[in-house]
Each structure stands twice: as structure tokens, then as C-alpha cells.
Amino acid sequence: MIESEIEITDGLVRALLREQHPDLADLPIREVVGGWGNRMWRLGDELTVRMQRMDTSPEPQLKERRWLPLLAPRLPLPIPTPVRDGAPSERFPKIWTVMTWVDGTPLDHSAITRTDHAADSLAAFLTALHVEAPGDAPPASDFGAHPKDCTPGFEHFLHAVDIAPFSEDQIRAVWDDAVAASEWEGPPVWVHGDLHPANVVVADGTLTGVVDFGALFAGDPAWDLAAAWLLLPAGGAARFFDSYVRPDEGTVRRARGLAVVKSLFLMLMGQNGDRGLPGGKPEWGPAGRSALDRILKGL
């Protein structure tokens, strides 16, 4: 068993708590379904234990520990914030973090039915998040690049996924337009970077929280604006862009192209799940196809 595949059980989580945070160790523990780079255990009613799993670097959790307490107070939707730090040990050689619980159901296991409310909520959240970041904020990496630098990934997903009934020419037209779009010319702003249906939660048919800030960086907001197509039902993107502080044309074009590649990624994860491959997420396939359909139809 390689390090990234360490078996994490309720017993291990409780043992780690007893060693490092004994005052929390007797709270009820139950696993939260889902997770890729990290897995989560609900701890009582208000906390969660975030265990590094497939991530090979501690950097995503370290970023969350450093920056989320500063971002959370000014955001209009709840986000998880660190409460306690867990250190590597003989029992578990990776870091782990106790964080606040964000109530709701992940969108990949639920649905948005109040489209206008959700679009306005997402716009308000991203307007508040997308402010100039400090000089020591984490820089962009693979998350945050201009679409022209993401073409190898686009080609990989396009050829790995069964795109029927969509037209490859239509998909390429959107992508080529994004590649030709201008660079982000504003200051680096805070960007979540990985907004997709598993990283937002919903209740009563609308958005109620945003989770998993492991990709957080300072850079191009187009990476988050792609969520208008990825998360919102038909008609939601138009409402979103009416409510968000209106971006320039180049940013919208980049965002639309990034939404395409993110949709293809969701479809690939769904395809892998349908085939029983490790890490596959069957529920992500329909979400990716729905998003791609909205993008190509201009909804």
C-alpha cells in the first residue's frame, strides 16, 4: 500500500484526536461520503476532520490554515475555517486539520431549483472573494493558467471522453475562442480555483456554502467565473453575469473555455466511475454533460 492509499478509519481518526486533541476525542465521528485529495469525518455537530489522502503535498491544507480565517469574515456564504492543526505522526504520516462544518448537501448529490437566488448568491460570493490579494498570497500554478497554456489538458480530456452527442467542432470553437482571448490585466485577485458541484453545498434549492479551498490562489478570476455554467441550471449564467461586477469580454471568453475543460473533466471522472475505475465519480458524469450542454447552447 503506497502512502497515498493509507487506510483511514473511524478508529484512526479517533486515535489521532486522543493523541493530539483529547478534548475533542469523545465527540461522535462519522465519515462524510466523497472527497478525493482529502477525506472528511464529521466530528460532533459543528466540526469536521479533514484528512490528507491522495494529495501528495501538504500545501493545500496549509493554504487553508493560513488564509481561510482571514477570508471567511467578509464572505457572504459560509466556508470551512480551521479550528485545530493535526501533525504527522507514527499513526498517520500526513497533516490533518479540524475545521468548521458547512451545513448542506454537496451539489453533485443534490440540485439547485431556485436558479435566480443561487445565481445571485454565487455572484455575491465571488464579488466579495475577488478582491486584490496581498503580495504573499499563493500564486497561480496549473490552477490559474491562461487557457492557451491548458491546451494539453483540454486535448487529453477531449480524446479520453465519449462526447456524444456533442459536436467536437462546437467544443473546439469555444476552446479556441478562449485561447485567443486576452490575458487578465487586472491585479491578482483571490480565486477559489476549483469550483465544481462537489465543492459547493446546497439546501432548500439554493447555494448555502463553498468548501475545499485547496486550490486557492491569487490571479485570474475567470477560473471561478466558469462556475456560472458548471453549477447553475439553464438561465443561471445570464443572471449571474448580470449580478456579478461585470467582467471584461476577454474574462468571460476565458471563463467559458475553462468551463468547457472543467465539464470534460467531470465527464471523464463520471466515465471512470461507470467503468469501476479507481477514483471514478459516477455522479459527476451527468453534471459535466449538463454543464457542457448549457455552454454550447449559450444558456
mmCIF file with all atom_site columns, N, CA, C and O in Angstrom, residues 86-107:
data_model
loop_
_atom_site.group_PDB
_atom_site.id
_atom_site.type_symbol
_atom_site.label_atom_id
_atom_site.label_alt_id
_atom_site.label_comp_id
_atom_site.label_asym_id
_atom_site.label_entity_id
_atom_site.label_seq_id
_atom_site.pdbx_PDB_ins_code
_atom_site.Cartn_x
_atom_site.Cartn_y
_atom_site.Cartn_z
_atom_site.occupancy
_atom_site.B_iso_or_equiv
_atom_site.pdbx_formal_charge
_atom_site.auth_seq_id
_atom_site.auth_comp_id
_atom_site.auth_asym_id
_atom_site.auth_atom_id
_atom_site.pdbx_PDB_model_num
ATOM 1  N N  . GLY A 1 86  ? -3.582  19.218 12.957 1.00 0.00 ? 86  GLY A N  1
ATOM 2  C CA . GLY A 1 86  ? -3.108  17.870 13.238 1.00 0.00 ? 86  GLY A CA 1
ATOM 3  C C  . GLY A 1 86  ? -1.753  17.662 12.591 1.00 0.00 ? 86  GLY A C  1
ATOM 4  O O  . GLY A 1 86  ? -1.562  17.956 11.410 1.00 0.00 ? 86  GLY A O  1
ATOM 5  N N  . ALA A 1 87  ? -0.790  17.164 13.362 1.00 0.00 ? 87  ALA A N  1
ATOM 6  C CA . ALA A 1 87  ? 0.576   16.988 12.874 1.00 0.00 ? 87  ALA A CA 1
ATOM 7  C C  . ALA A 1 87  ? 0.807   15.546 12.430 1.00 0.00 ? 87  ALA A C  1
ATOM 8  O O  . ALA A 1 87  ? 0.172   14.616 12.931 1.00 0.00 ? 87  ALA A O  1
ATOM 9  N N  . PRO A 1 88  ? 1.738   15.324 11.483 1.00 0.00 ? 88  PRO A N  1
ATOM 10 C CA . PRO A 1 88  ? 2.114   13.954 11.114 1.00 0.00 ? 88  PRO A CA 1
ATOM 11 C C  . PRO A 1 88  ? 2.626   13.197 12.335 1.00 0.00 ? 88  PRO A C  1
ATOM 12 O O  . PRO A 1 88  ? 3.226   13.773 13.246 1.00 0.00 ? 88  PRO A O  1
ATOM 13 N N  . SER A 1 89  ? 2.381   11.893 12.342 1.00 0.00 ? 89  SER A N  1
ATOM 14 C CA . SER A 1 89  ? 2.804   11.069 13.466 1.00 0.00 ? 89  SER A CA 1
ATOM 15 C C  . SER A 1 89  ? 3.073   9.652  12.976 1.00 0.00 ? 89  SER A C  1
ATOM 16 O O  . SER A 1 89  ? 2.929   9.356  11.785 1.00 0.00 ? 89  SER A O  1
ATOM 17 N N  . GLU A 1 90  ? 3.464   8.777  13.885 1.00 0.00 ? 90  GLU A N  1
ATOM 18 C CA . GLU A 1 90  ? 3.689   7.381  13.516 1.00 0.00 ? 90  GLU A CA 1
ATOM 19 C C  . GLU A 1 90  ? 2.390   6.732  13.034 1.00 0.00 ? 90  GLU A C  1
ATOM 20 O O  . GLU A 1 90  ? 2.414   5.868  12.156 1.00 0.00 ? 90  GLU A O  1
ATOM 21 N N  . ARG A 1 91  ? 1.274   7.136  13.601 1.00 0.00 ? 91  ARG A N  1
ATOM 22 C CA . ARG A 1 91  ? -0.008  6.569  13.184 1.00 0.00 ? 91  ARG A CA 1
ATOM 23 C C  . ARG A 1 91  ? -0.405  7.015  11.788 1.00 0.00 ? 91  ARG A C  1
ATOM 24 O O  . ARG A 1 91  ? -0.999  6.258  11.022 1.00 0.00 ? 91  ARG A O  1
ATOM 25 N N  . PHE A 1 92  ? -0.108  8.273  11.468 1.00 0.00 ? 92  PHE A N  1
ATOM 26 C CA . PHE A 1 92  ? -0.543  8.851  10.190 1.00 0.00 ? 92  PHE A CA 1
ATOM 27 C C  . PHE A 1 92  ? 0.496   9.883  9.766  1.00 0.00 ? 92  PHE A C  1
ATOM 28 O O  . PHE A 1 92  ? 0.640   10.929 10.409 1.00 0.00 ? 92  PHE A O  1
ATOM 29 N N  . PRO A 1 93  ? 1.248   9.632  8.693  1.00 0.00 ? 93  PRO A N  1
ATOM 30 C CA . PRO A 1 93  ? 2.405   10.467 8.364  1.00 0.00 ? 93  PRO A CA 1
ATOM 31 C C  . PRO A 1 93  ? 2.086   11.731 7.572  1.00 0.00 ? 93  PRO A C  1
ATOM 32 O O  . PRO A 1 93  ? 2.989   12.323 6.992  1.00 0.00 ? 93  PRO A O  1
ATOM 33 N N  . LYS A 1 94  ? 0.826   12.133 7.545  1.00 0.00 ? 94  LYS A N  1
ATOM 34 C CA . LYS A 1 94  ? 0.444   13.338 6.821  1.00 0.00 ? 94  LYS A CA 1
ATOM 35 C C  . LYS A 1 94  ? -0.249  14.300 7.782  1.00 0.00 ? 94  LYS A C  1
ATOM 36 O O  . LYS A 1 94  ? -0.630  13.937 8.892  1.00 0.00 ? 94  LYS A O  1
ATOM 37 N N  . ILE A 1 95  ? -0.422  15.546 7.331  1.00 0.00 ? 95  ILE A N  1
ATOM 38 C CA . ILE A 1 95  ? -1.120  16.510 8.169  1.00 0.00 ? 95  ILE A CA 1
ATOM 39 C C  . ILE A 1 95  ? -2.621  16.284 8.084  1.00 0.00 ? 95  ILE A C  1
ATOM 40 O O  . ILE A 1 95  ? -3.133  15.660 7.147  1.00 0.00 ? 95  ILE A O  1
ATOM 41 N N  . TRP A 1 96  ? -3.335  16.795 9.059  1.00 0.00 ? 96  TRP A N  1
ATOM 42 C CA . TRP A 1 96  ? -4.790  16.770 9.065  1.00 0.00 ? 96  TRP A CA 1
ATOM 43 C C  . TRP A 1 96  ? -5.260  17.976 9.853  1.00 0.00 ? 96  TRP A C  1
ATOM 44 O O  . TRP A 1 96  ? -4.508  18.570 10.626 1.00 0.00 ? 96  TRP A O  1
ATOM 45 N N  . THR A 1 97  ? -6.496  18.381 9.616  1.00 0.00 ? 97  THR A N  1
ATOM 46 C CA . THR A 1 97  ? -6.989  19.628 10.185 1.00 0.00 ? 97  THR A CA 1
ATOM 47 C C  . THR A 1 97  ? -8.419  19.455 10.672 1.00 0.00 ? 97  THR A C  1
ATOM 48 O O  . THR A 1 97  ? -9.241  18.842 9.987  1.00 0.00 ? 97  THR A O  1
ATOM 49 N N  . VAL A 1 98  ? -8.698  19.980 11.843 1.00 0.00 ? 98  VAL A N  1
ATOM 50 C CA . VAL A 1 98  ? -10.074 20.066 12.330 1.00 0.00 ? 98  VAL A CA 1
ATOM 51 C C  . VAL A 1 98  ? -10.630 21.411 11.878 1.00 0.00 ? 98  VAL A C  1
ATOM 52 O O  . VAL A 1 98  ? -10.028 22.462 12.137 1.00 0.00 ? 98  VAL A O  1
ATOM 53 N N  . MET A 1 99  ? -11.779 21.368 11.188 1.00 0.00 ? 99  MET A N  1
ATOM 54 C CA . MET A 1 99  ? -12.352 22.580 10.606 1.00 0.00 ? 99  MET A CA 1
ATOM 55 C C  . MET A 1 99  ? -13.829 22.694 10.978 1.00 0.00 ? 99  MET A C  1
ATOM 56 O O  . MET A 1 99  ? -14.448 21.713 11.419 1.00 0.00 ? 99  MET A O  1
ATOM 57 N N  . THR A 1 100 ? -14.377 23.871 10.788 1.00 0.00 ? 100 THR A N  1
ATOM 58 C CA . THR A 1 100 ? -15.808 24.044 10.994 1.00 0.00 ? 100 THR A CA 1
ATOM 59 C C  . THR A 1 100 ? -16.579 23.318 9.898  1.00 0.00 ? 100 THR A C  1
ATOM 60 O O  . THR A 1 100 ? -16.115 23.197 8.764  1.00 0.00 ? 100 THR A O  1
ATOM 61 N N  . TRP A 1 101 ? -17.746 22.823 10.239 1.00 0.00 ? 101 TRP A N  1
ATOM 62 C CA . TRP A 1 101 ? -18.617 22.121 9.304  1.00 0.00 ? 101 TRP A CA 1
ATOM 63 C C  . TRP A 1 101 ? -19.506 23.127 8.585  1.00 0.00 ? 101 TRP A C  1
ATOM 64 O O  . TRP A 1 101 ? -20.075 24.026 9.185  1.00 0.00 ? 101 TRP A O  1
ATOM 65 N N  . VAL A 1 102 ? -19.623 22.989 7.256  1.00 0.00 ? 102 VAL A N  1
ATOM 66 C CA . VAL A 1 102 ? -20.519 23.833 6.461  1.00 0.00 ? 102 VAL A CA 1
ATOM 67 C C  . VAL A 1 102 ? -21.743 22.997 6.128  1.00 0.00 ? 102 VAL A C  1
ATOM 68 O O  . VAL A 1 102 ? -21.652 21.998 5.404  1.00 0.00 ? 102 VAL A O  1
ATOM 69 N N  . ASP A 1 103 ? -22.877 23.396 6.653  1.00 0.00 ? 103 ASP A N  1
ATOM 70 C CA . ASP A 1 103 ? -24.086 22.590 6.523  1.00 0.00 ? 103 ASP A CA 1
ATOM 71 C C  . ASP A 1 103 ? -24.647 22.660 5.113  1.00 0.00 ? 103 ASP A C  1
ATOM 72 O O  . ASP A 1 103 ? -24.597 23.696 4.446  1.00 0.00 ? 103 ASP A O  1
ATOM 73 N N  . GLY A 1 104 ? -25.189 21.533 4.652  1.00 0.00 ? 104 GLY A N  1
ATOM 74 C CA . GLY A 1 104 ? -25.776 21.440 3.324  1.00 0.00 ? 104 GLY A CA 1
ATOM 75 C C  . GLY A 1 104 ? -25.378 20.139 2.657  1.00 0.00 ? 104 GLY A C  1
ATOM 76 O O  . GLY A 1 104 ? -24.607 19.349 3.209  1.00 0.00 ? 104 GLY A O  1
ATOM 77 N N  . THR A 1 105 ? -25.892 19.907 1.460  1.00 0.00 ? 105 THR A N  1
ATOM 78 C CA . THR A 1 105 ? -25.603 18.701 0.687  1.00 0.00 ? 105 THR A CA 1
ATOM 79 C C  . THR A 1 105 ? -24.775 19.085 -0.529 1.00 0.00 ? 105 THR A C  1
ATOM 80 O O  . THR A 1 105 ? -25.132 20.033 -1.237 1.00 0.00 ? 105 THR A O  1
ATOM 81 N N  . PRO A 1 106 ? -23.662 18.397 -0.798 1.00 0.00 ? 106 PRO A N  1
ATOM 82 C CA . PRO A 1 106 ? -22.884 18.722 -1.995 1.00 0.00 ? 106 PRO A CA 1
ATOM 83 C C  . PRO A 1 106 ? -23.763 18.690 -3.246 1.00 0.00 ? 106 PRO A C  1
ATOM 84 O O  . PRO A 1 106 ? -24.631 17.818 -3.391 1.00 0.00 ? 106 PRO A O  1
ATOM 85 N N  . LEU A 1 107 ? -23.523 19.627 -4.138 1.00 0.00 ? 107 LEU A N  1
ATOM 86 C CA . LEU A 1 107 ? -24.373 19.768 -5.319 1.00 0.00 ? 107 LEU A CA 1
ATOM 87 C C  . LEU A 1 107 ? -24.334 18.535 -6.215 1.00 0.00 ? 107 LEU A C  1
ATOM 88 O O  . LEU A 1 107 ? -25.306 18.256 -6.918 1.00 0.00 ? 107 LEU A O  1
#
